[in-house]
mmCIF file of C-alpha atoms and ligand atoms in Angstrom:
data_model
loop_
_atom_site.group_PDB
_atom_site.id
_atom_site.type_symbol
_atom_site.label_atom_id
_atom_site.label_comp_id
_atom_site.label_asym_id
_atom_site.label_seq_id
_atom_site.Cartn_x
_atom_site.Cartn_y
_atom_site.Cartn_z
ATOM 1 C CA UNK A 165 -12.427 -31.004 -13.036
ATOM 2 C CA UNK A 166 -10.939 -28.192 -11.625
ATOM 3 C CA UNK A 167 -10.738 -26.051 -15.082
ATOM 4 C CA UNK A 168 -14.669 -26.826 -15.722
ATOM 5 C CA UNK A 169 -15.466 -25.573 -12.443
ATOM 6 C CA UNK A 170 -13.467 -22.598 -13.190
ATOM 7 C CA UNK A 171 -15.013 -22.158 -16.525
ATOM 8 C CA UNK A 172 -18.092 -22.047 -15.383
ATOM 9 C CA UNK A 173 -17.408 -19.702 -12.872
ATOM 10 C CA UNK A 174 -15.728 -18.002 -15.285
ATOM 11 C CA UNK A 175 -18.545 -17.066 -17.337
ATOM 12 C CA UNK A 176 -20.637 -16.045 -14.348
ATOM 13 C CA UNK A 177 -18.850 -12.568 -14.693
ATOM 14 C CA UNK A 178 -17.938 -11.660 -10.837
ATOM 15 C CA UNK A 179 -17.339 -14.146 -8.767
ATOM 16 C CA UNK A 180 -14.832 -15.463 -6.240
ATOM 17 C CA UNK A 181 -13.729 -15.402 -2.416
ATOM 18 C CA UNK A 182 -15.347 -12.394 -0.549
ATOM 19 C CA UNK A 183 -12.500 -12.148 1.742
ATOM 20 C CA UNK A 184 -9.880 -11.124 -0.384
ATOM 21 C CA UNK A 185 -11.275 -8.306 -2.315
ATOM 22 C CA UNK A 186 -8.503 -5.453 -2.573
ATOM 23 C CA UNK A 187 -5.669 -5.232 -4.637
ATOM 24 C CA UNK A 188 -2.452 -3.494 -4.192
ATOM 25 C CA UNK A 189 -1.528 -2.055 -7.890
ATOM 26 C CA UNK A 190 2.195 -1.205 -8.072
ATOM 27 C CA UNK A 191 2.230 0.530 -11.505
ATOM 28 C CA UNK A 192 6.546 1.397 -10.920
ATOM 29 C CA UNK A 193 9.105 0.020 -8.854
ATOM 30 C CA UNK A 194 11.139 3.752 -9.950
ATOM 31 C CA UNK A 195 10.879 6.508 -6.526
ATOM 32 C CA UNK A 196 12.080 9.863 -6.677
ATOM 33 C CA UNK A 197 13.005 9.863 -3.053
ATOM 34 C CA UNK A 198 15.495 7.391 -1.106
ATOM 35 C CA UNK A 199 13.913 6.724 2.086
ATOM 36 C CA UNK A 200 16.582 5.282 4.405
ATOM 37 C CA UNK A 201 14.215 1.949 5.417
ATOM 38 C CA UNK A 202 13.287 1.727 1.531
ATOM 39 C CA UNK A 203 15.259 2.149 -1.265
ATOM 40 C CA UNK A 204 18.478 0.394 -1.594
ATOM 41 C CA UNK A 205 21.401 2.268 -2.596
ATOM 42 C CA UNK A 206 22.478 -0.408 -4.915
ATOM 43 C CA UNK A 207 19.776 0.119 -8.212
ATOM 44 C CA UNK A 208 20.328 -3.119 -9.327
ATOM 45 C CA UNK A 209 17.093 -4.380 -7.988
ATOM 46 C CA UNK A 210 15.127 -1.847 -10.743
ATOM 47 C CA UNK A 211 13.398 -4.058 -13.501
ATOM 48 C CA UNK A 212 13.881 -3.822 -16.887
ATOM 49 C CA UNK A 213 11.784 -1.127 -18.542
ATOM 50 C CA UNK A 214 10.186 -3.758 -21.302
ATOM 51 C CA UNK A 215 9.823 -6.235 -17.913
ATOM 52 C CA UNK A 216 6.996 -3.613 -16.692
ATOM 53 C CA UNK A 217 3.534 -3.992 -17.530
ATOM 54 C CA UNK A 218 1.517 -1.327 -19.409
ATOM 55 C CA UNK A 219 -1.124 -0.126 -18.172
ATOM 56 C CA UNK A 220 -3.231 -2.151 -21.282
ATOM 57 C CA UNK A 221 -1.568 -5.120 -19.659
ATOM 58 C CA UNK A 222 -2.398 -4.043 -15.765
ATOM 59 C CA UNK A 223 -6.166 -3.701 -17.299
ATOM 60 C CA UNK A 224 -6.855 -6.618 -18.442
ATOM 61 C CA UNK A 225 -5.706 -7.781 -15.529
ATOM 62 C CA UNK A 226 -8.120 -6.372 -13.243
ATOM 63 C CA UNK A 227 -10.382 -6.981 -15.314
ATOM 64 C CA UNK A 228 -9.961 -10.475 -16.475
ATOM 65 C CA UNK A 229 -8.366 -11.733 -12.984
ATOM 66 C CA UNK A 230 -9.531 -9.431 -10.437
ATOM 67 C CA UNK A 231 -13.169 -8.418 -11.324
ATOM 68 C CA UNK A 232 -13.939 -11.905 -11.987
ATOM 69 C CA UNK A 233 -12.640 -13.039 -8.595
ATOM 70 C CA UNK A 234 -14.226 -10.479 -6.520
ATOM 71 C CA UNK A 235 -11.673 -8.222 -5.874
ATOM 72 C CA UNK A 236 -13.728 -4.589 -5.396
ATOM 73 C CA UNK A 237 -11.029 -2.062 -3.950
ATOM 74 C CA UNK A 238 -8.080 -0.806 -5.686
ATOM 75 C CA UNK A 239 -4.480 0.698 -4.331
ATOM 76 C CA UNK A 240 -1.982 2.244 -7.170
ATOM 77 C CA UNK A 241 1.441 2.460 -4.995
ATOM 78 C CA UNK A 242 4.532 1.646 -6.074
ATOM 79 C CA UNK A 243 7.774 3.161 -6.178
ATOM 80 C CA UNK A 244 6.340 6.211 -6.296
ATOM 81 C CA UNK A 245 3.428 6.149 -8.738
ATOM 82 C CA UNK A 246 2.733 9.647 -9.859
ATOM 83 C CA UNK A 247 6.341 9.729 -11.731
ATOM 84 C CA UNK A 248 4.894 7.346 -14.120
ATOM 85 C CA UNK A 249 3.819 8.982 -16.873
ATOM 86 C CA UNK A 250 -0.172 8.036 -17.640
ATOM 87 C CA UNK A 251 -1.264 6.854 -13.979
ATOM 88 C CA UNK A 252 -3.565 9.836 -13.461
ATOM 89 C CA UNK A 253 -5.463 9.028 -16.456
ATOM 90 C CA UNK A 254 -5.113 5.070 -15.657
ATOM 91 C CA UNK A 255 -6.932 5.407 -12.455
ATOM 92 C CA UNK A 256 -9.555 7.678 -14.244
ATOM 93 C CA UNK A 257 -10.042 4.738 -16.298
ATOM 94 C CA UNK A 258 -10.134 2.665 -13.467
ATOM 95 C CA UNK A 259 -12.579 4.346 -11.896
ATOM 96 C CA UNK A 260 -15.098 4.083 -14.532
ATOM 97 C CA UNK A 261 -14.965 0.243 -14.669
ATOM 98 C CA UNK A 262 -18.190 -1.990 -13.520
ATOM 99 C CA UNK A 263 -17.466 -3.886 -10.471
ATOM 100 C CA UNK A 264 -14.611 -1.185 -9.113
ATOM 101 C CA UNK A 265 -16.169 -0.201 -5.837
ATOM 102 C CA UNK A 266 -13.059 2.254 -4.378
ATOM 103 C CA UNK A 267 -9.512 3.583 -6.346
ATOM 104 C CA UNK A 268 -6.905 4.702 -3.994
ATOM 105 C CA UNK A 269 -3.496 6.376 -4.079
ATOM 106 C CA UNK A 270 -0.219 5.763 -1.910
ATOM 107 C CA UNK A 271 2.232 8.538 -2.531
ATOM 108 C CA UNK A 272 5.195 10.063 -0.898
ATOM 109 C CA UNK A 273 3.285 13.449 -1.608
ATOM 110 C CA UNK A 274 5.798 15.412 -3.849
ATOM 111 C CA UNK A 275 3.707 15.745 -6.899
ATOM 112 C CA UNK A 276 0.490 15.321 -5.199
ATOM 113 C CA UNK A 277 0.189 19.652 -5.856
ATOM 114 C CA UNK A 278 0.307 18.862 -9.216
ATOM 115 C CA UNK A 279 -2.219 16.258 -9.526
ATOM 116 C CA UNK A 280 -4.704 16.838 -6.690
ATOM 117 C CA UNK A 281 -7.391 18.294 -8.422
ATOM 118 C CA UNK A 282 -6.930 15.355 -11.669
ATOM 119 C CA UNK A 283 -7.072 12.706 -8.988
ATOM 120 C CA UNK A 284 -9.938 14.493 -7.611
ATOM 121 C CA UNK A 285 -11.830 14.449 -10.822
ATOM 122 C CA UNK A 286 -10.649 10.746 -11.573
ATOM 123 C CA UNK A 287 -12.938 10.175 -8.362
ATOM 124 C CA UNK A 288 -10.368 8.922 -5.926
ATOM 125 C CA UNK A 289 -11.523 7.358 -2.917
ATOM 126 C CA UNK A 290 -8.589 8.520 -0.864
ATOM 127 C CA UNK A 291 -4.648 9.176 -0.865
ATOM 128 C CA UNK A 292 -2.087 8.142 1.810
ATOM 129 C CA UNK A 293 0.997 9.867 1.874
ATOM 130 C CA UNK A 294 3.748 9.069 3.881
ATOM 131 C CA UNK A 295 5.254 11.240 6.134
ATOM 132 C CA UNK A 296 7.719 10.453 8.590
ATOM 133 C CA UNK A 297 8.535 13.899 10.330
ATOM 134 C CA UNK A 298 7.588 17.184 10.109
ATOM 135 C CA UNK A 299 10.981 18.762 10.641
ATOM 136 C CA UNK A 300 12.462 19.749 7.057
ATOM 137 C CA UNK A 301 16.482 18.879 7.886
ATOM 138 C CA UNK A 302 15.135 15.286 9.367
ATOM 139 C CA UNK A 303 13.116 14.463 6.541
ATOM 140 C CA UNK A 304 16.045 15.685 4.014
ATOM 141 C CA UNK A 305 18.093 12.842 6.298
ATOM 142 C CA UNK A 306 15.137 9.974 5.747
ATOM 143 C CA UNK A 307 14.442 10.585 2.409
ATOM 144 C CA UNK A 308 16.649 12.648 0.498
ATOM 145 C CA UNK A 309 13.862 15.142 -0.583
ATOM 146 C CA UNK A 310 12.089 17.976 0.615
ATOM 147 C CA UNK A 311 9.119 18.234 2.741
ATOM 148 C CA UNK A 312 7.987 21.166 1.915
ATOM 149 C CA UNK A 313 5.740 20.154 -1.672
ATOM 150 C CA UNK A 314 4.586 17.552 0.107
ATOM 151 C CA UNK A 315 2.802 19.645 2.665
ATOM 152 C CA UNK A 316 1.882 21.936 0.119
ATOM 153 C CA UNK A 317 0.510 18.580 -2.111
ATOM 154 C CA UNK A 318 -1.540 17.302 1.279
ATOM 155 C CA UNK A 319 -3.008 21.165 1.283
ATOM 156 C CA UNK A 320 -4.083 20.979 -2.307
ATOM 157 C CA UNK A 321 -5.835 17.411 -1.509
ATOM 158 C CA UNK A 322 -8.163 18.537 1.304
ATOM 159 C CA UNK A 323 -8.702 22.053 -0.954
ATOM 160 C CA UNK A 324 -10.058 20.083 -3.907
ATOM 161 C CA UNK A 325 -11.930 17.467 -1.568
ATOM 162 C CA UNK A 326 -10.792 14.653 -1.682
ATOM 163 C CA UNK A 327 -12.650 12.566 0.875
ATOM 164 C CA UNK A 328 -9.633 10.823 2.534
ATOM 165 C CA UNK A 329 -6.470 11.621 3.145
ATOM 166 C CA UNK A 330 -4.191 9.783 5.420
ATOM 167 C CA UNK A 331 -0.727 10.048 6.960
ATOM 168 C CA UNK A 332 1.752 7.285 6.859
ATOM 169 C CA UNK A 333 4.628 7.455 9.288
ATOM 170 C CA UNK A 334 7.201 4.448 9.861
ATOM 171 C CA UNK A 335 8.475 4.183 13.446
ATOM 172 C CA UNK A 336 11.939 4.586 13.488
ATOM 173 C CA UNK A 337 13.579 4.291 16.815
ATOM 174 C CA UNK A 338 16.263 6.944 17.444
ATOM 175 C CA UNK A 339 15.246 8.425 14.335
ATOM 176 C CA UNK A 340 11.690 10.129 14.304
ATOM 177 C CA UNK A 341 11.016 9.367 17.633
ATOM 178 C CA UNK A 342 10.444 12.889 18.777
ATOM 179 C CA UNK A 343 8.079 13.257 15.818
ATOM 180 C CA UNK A 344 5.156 11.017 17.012
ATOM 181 C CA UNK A 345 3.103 14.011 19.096
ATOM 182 C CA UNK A 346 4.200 16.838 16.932
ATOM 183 C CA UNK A 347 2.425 14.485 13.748
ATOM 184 C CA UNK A 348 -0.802 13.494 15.574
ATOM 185 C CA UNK A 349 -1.417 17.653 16.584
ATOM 186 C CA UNK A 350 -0.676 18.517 13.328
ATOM 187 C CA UNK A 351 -2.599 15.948 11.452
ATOM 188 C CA UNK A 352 -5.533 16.386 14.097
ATOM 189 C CA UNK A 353 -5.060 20.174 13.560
ATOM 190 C CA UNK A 354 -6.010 19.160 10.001
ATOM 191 C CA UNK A 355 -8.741 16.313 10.343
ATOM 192 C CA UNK A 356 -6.541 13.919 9.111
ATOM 193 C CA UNK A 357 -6.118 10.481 10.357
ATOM 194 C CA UNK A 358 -2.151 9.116 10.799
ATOM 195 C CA UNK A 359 -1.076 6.117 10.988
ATOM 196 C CA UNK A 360 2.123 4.572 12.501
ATOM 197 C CA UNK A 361 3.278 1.800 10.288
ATOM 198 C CA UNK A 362 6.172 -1.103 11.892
ATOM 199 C CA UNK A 363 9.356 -1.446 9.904
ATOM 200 C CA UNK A 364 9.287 -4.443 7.933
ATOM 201 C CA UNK A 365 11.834 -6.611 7.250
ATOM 202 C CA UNK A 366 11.376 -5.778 3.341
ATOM 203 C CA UNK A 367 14.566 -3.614 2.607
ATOM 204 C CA UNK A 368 18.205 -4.360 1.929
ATOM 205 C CA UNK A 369 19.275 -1.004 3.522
ATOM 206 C CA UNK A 370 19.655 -2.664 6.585
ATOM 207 C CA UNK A 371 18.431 -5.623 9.230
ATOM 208 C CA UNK A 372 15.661 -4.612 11.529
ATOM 209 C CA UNK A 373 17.402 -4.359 14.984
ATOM 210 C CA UNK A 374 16.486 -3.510 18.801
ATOM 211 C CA UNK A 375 18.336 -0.238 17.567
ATOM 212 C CA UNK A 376 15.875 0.781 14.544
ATOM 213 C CA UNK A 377 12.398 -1.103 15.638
ATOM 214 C CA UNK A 378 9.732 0.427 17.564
ATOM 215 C CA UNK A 379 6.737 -1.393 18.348
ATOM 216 C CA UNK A 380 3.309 0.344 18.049
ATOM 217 C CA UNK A 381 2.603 -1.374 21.332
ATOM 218 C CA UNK A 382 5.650 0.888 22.719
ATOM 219 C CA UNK A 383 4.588 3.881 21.335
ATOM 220 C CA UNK A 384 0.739 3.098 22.304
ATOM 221 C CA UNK A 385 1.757 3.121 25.668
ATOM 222 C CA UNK A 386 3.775 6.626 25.306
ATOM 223 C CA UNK A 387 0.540 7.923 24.125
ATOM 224 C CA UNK A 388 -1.256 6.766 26.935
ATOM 225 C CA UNK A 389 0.570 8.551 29.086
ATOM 226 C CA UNK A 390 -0.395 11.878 27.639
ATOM 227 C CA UNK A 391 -3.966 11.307 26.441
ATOM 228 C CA UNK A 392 -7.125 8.612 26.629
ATOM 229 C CA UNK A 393 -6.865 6.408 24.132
ATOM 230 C CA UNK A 394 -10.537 4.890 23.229
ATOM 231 C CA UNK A 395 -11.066 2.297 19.928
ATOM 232 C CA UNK A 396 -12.519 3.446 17.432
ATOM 233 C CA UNK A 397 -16.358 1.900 16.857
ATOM 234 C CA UNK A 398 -16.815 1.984 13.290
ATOM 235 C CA UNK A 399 -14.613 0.821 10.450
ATOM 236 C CA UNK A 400 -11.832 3.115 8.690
ATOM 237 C CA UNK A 401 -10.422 1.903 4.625
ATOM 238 C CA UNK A 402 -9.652 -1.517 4.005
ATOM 239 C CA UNK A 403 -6.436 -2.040 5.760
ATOM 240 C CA UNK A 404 -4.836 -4.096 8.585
ATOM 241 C CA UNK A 405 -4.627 -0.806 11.019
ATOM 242 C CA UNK A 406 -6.206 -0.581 14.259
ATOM 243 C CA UNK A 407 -7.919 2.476 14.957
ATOM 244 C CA UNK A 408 -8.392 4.762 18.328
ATOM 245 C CA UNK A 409 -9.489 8.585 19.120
ATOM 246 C CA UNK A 410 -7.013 10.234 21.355
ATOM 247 C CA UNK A 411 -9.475 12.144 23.316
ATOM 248 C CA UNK A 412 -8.139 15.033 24.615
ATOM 249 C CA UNK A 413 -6.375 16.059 21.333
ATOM 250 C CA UNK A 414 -9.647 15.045 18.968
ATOM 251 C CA UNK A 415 -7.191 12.975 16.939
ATOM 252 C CA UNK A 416 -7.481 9.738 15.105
ATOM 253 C CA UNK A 417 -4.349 7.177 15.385
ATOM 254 C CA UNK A 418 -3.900 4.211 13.303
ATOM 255 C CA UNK A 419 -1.418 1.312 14.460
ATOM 256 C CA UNK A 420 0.158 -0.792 12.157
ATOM 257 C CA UNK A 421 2.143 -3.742 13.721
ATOM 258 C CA UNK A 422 3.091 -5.898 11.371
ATOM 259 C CA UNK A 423 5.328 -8.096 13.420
ATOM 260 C CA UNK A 424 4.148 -7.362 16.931
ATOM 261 C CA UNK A 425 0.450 -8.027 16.441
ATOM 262 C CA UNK A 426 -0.039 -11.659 16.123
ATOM 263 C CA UNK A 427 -3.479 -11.203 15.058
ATOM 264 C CA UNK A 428 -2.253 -8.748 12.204
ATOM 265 C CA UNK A 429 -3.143 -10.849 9.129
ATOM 266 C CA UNK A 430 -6.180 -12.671 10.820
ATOM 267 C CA UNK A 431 -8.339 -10.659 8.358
ATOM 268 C CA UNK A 432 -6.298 -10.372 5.738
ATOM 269 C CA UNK A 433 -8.194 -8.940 2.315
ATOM 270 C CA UNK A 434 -5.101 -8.453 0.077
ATOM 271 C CA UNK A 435 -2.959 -9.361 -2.922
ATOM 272 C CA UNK A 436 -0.541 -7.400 -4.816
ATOM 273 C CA UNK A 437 -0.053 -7.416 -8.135
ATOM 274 C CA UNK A 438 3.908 -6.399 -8.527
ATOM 275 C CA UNK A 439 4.808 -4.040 -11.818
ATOM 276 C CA UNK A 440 6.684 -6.339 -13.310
ATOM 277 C CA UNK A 441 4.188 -8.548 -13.865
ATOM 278 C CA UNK A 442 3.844 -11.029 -10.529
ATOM 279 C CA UNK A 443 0.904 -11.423 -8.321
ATOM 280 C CA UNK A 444 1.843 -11.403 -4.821
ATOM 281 C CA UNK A 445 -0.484 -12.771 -2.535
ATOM 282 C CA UNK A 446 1.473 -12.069 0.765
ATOM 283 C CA UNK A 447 3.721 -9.343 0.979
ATOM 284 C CA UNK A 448 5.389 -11.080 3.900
ATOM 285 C CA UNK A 449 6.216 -14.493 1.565
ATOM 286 C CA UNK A 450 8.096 -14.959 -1.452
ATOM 287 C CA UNK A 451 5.598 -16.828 -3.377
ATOM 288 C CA UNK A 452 4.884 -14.838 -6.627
ATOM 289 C CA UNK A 453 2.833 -15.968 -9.980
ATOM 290 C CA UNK A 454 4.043 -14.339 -13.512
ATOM 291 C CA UNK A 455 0.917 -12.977 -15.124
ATOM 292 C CA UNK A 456 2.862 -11.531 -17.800
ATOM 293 C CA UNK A 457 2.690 -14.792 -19.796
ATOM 294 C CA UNK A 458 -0.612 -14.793 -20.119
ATOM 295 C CA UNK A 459 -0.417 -11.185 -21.338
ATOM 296 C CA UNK A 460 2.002 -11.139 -24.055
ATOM 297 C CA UNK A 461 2.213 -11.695 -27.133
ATOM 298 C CA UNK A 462 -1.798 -11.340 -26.524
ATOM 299 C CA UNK A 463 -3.958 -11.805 -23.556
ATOM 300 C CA UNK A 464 -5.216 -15.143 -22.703
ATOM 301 C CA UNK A 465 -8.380 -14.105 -20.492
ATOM 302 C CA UNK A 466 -8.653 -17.750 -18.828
ATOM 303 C CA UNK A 467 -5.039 -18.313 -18.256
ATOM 304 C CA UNK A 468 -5.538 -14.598 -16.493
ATOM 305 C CA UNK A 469 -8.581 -15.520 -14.280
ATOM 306 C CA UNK A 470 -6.185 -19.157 -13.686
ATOM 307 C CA UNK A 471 -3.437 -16.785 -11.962
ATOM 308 C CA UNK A 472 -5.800 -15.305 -9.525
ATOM 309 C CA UNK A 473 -7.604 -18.469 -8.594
ATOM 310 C CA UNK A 474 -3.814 -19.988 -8.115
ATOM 311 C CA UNK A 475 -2.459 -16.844 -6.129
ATOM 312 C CA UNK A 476 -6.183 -17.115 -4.282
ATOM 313 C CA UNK A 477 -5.852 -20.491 -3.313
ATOM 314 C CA UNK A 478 -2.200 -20.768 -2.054
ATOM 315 C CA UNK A 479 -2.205 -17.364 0.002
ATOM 316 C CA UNK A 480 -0.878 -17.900 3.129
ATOM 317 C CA UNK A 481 -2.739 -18.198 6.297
ATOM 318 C CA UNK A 482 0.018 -14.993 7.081
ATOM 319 C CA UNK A 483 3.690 -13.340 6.791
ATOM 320 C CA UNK A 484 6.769 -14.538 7.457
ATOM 321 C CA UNK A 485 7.870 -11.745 8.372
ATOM 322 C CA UNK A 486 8.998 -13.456 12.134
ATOM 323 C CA UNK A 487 10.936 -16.174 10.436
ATOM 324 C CA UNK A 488 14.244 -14.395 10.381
ATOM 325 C CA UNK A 489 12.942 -13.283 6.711
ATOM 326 C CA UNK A 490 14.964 -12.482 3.683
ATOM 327 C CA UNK A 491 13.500 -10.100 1.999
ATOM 328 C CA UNK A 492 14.673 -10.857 -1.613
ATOM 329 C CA UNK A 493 12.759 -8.361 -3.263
ATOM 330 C CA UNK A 494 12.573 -5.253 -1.499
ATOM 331 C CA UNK A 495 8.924 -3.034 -0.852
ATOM 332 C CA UNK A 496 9.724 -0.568 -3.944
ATOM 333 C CA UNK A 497 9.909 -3.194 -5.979
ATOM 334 C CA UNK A 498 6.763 -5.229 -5.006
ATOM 335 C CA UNK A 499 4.891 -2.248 -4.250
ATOM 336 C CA UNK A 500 3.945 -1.081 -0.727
HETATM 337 N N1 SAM B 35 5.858 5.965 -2.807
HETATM 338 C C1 SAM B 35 4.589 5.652 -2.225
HETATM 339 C C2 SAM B 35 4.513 6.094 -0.790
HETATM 340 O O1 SAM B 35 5.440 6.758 -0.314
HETATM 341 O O2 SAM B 35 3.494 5.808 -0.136
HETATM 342 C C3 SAM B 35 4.168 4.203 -2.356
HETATM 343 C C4 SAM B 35 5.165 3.134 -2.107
HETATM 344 S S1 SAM B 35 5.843 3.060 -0.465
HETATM 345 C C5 SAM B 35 6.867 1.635 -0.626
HETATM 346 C C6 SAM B 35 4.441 2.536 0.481
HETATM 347 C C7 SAM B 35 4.596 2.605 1.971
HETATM 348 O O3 SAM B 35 5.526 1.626 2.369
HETATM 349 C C8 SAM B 35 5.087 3.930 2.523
HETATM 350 O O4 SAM B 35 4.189 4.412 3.491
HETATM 351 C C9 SAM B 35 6.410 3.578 3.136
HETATM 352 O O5 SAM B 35 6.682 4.364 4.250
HETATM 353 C C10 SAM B 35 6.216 2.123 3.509
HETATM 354 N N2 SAM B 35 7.461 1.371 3.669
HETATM 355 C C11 SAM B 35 8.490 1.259 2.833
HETATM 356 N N3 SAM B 35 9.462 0.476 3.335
HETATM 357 C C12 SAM B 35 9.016 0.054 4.537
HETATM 358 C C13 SAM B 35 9.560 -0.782 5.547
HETATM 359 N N4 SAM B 35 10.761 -1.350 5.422
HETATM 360 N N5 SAM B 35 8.812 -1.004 6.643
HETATM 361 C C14 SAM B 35 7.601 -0.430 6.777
HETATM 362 N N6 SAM B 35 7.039 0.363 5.866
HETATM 363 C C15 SAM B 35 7.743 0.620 4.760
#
């Protein structure tokens, strides 16, 4: 019963649940930085190379699994995605695909001054880049890299025009703390929205603690005691974050509260496909379905649409994140 109905919805072309319409693309699980909240020390967790999909593979996926379900908007993270060889041109391709309504990047930033413009022309609909601090010794201490192509890649993104461009900043207490204002004056300095993201339990580098968490309610309320902070009244991206205008400084502040907002996945629009292969339909819950059977030795188009409908139907209603979770697989790995 169930596979006629899915045939036949099958050869409807798109179809599916309206809610959950954007996928998170991890195309590596490899980073060339080591942020502290990230990337475990231990390299163990990398997959095999063979293990990751090609980008052939990651096609037909969208386009077999995705389109056909409904999925619209598009996220290639990873790792860190631009040191794979071939995403560039990927999201080009991407881009250029019937039912694809929006492309977007998530990048730590380094070799965003190398492929600005190319992502520009590939039609990106926007780039995050994460940035935790804007002092060059602290960032050296979160990530092991250096800050300054990264601000030189986020100068080359709003030079070629590329229509968004956001900030990503995890709060780390007793760590960037004295960051938060010095971010929001610089990004407001240069029209660009920041967000501050929760840390998630999703790392083996160490247990979130009172000692390393920091609300965004907390660090709402700082800001509220140096500015007016009003809600935004119209929609920004396709995310979870919650949007206001800090008035006196003109800027635009995203919160991201993954475990203290109990509303957080409420309207939840997302599934991940891993790059190794799994879709993900909860980054917050271990559940994970193994495409890459339905891929190899050749591509089985209805076992592909199957997955999604599978990974569709048992999302769940949200994280676990509260549940004293294990993370088993950490973020680089899944994709963030
Ligand atoms: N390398 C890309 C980047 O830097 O955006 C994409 C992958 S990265 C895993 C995606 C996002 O996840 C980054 O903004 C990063 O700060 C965030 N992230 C990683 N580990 C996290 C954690 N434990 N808690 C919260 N956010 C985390």
């Amino acid at each position: 019963m169930l596979r006629e109905n899915v045939e036949s919805n099958f050869f409807q072309g798109l179809q599916g649940s309206a809610k959950v319409h954007y996928l998170r693309i991890s195309v590596t699980d490899r980073c060339n930085e080591r942020c502290v909240y990230c990337f475990p020390q231990d390299l163990g967790f990398l997959s095999k190379k063979e293990n990751l999909l090609s980008f052939e593979e990651i096609y037909w996926t969208i386009f077999h699994g995705a389109l056909r379900h409904g999925f619209k908007d598009f996220r290639i993270t990873g790792g860190e995605p631009l040191v794979r060889k071939g995403t560039v041109s990927f999201i080009e391709q991407l881009t250029k695909i019937s039912g694809v309504r929006s492309v977007r990047l998530s990048t730590n930033g380094t070799l965003l001054g190398l492929y600005a413009r190319k992502l520009k022309e590939a039609n990106i609909a926007g780039v995050n880049v994460s940035l935790d601090c804007l002092n060059p010794a602290l960032y050296k201490k979160i990530t092991g890299g250096d800050i300054a192509p990264v601000l030189e890649g986020i100068d080359e993104c709003q030079k070629v025009g590329i229509e968004s461009v956001k900030i990503n900043t995890v709060l780390l207490r007793g760590i960037n703390e004295e960051e938060f204002l010095p971010l929001i004056e610089w990004a407001s300095e240069k029209k660009l929205v920041i967000r501050f993201i929760e840390l998630m339990p999703i790392s083996y580098t160490g247990k979130i603690s009172k000692e390393n968490f920091l609300s965004v309610a907390e660090l709402k309320k700082r800001l509220e005691k140096q500015d007016d902070l009003e809600p935004l009244d119209y929609k920004l991206g396709q995310g979870p974050a919650k949007y206001f205008r800090m008035k006196k400084r003109n800027a635009i502040v995203g919160f991201i509260g993954a475990i203290s907002d109990f509303h957080f996945c409420d309207n939840c629009n997302k599934m991940r496909l891993t790059s190794d292969g799994f879709i993900r339909p909860c980054l917050g819950n271990h559940l994970e379905i193994d495409i890459k059977p339905f891929l190899r030795p050749s591509v089985d188009p209805f076992k592909v649409y199957q997955a999604f409908e599978l990974a569709l139907q048992r999302k769940p209603p949200e994280h676990s994140f509260r549940e004293n979770y294990n993370p088993g697989r950490v973020m680089t790995s899944i994709g963030g």
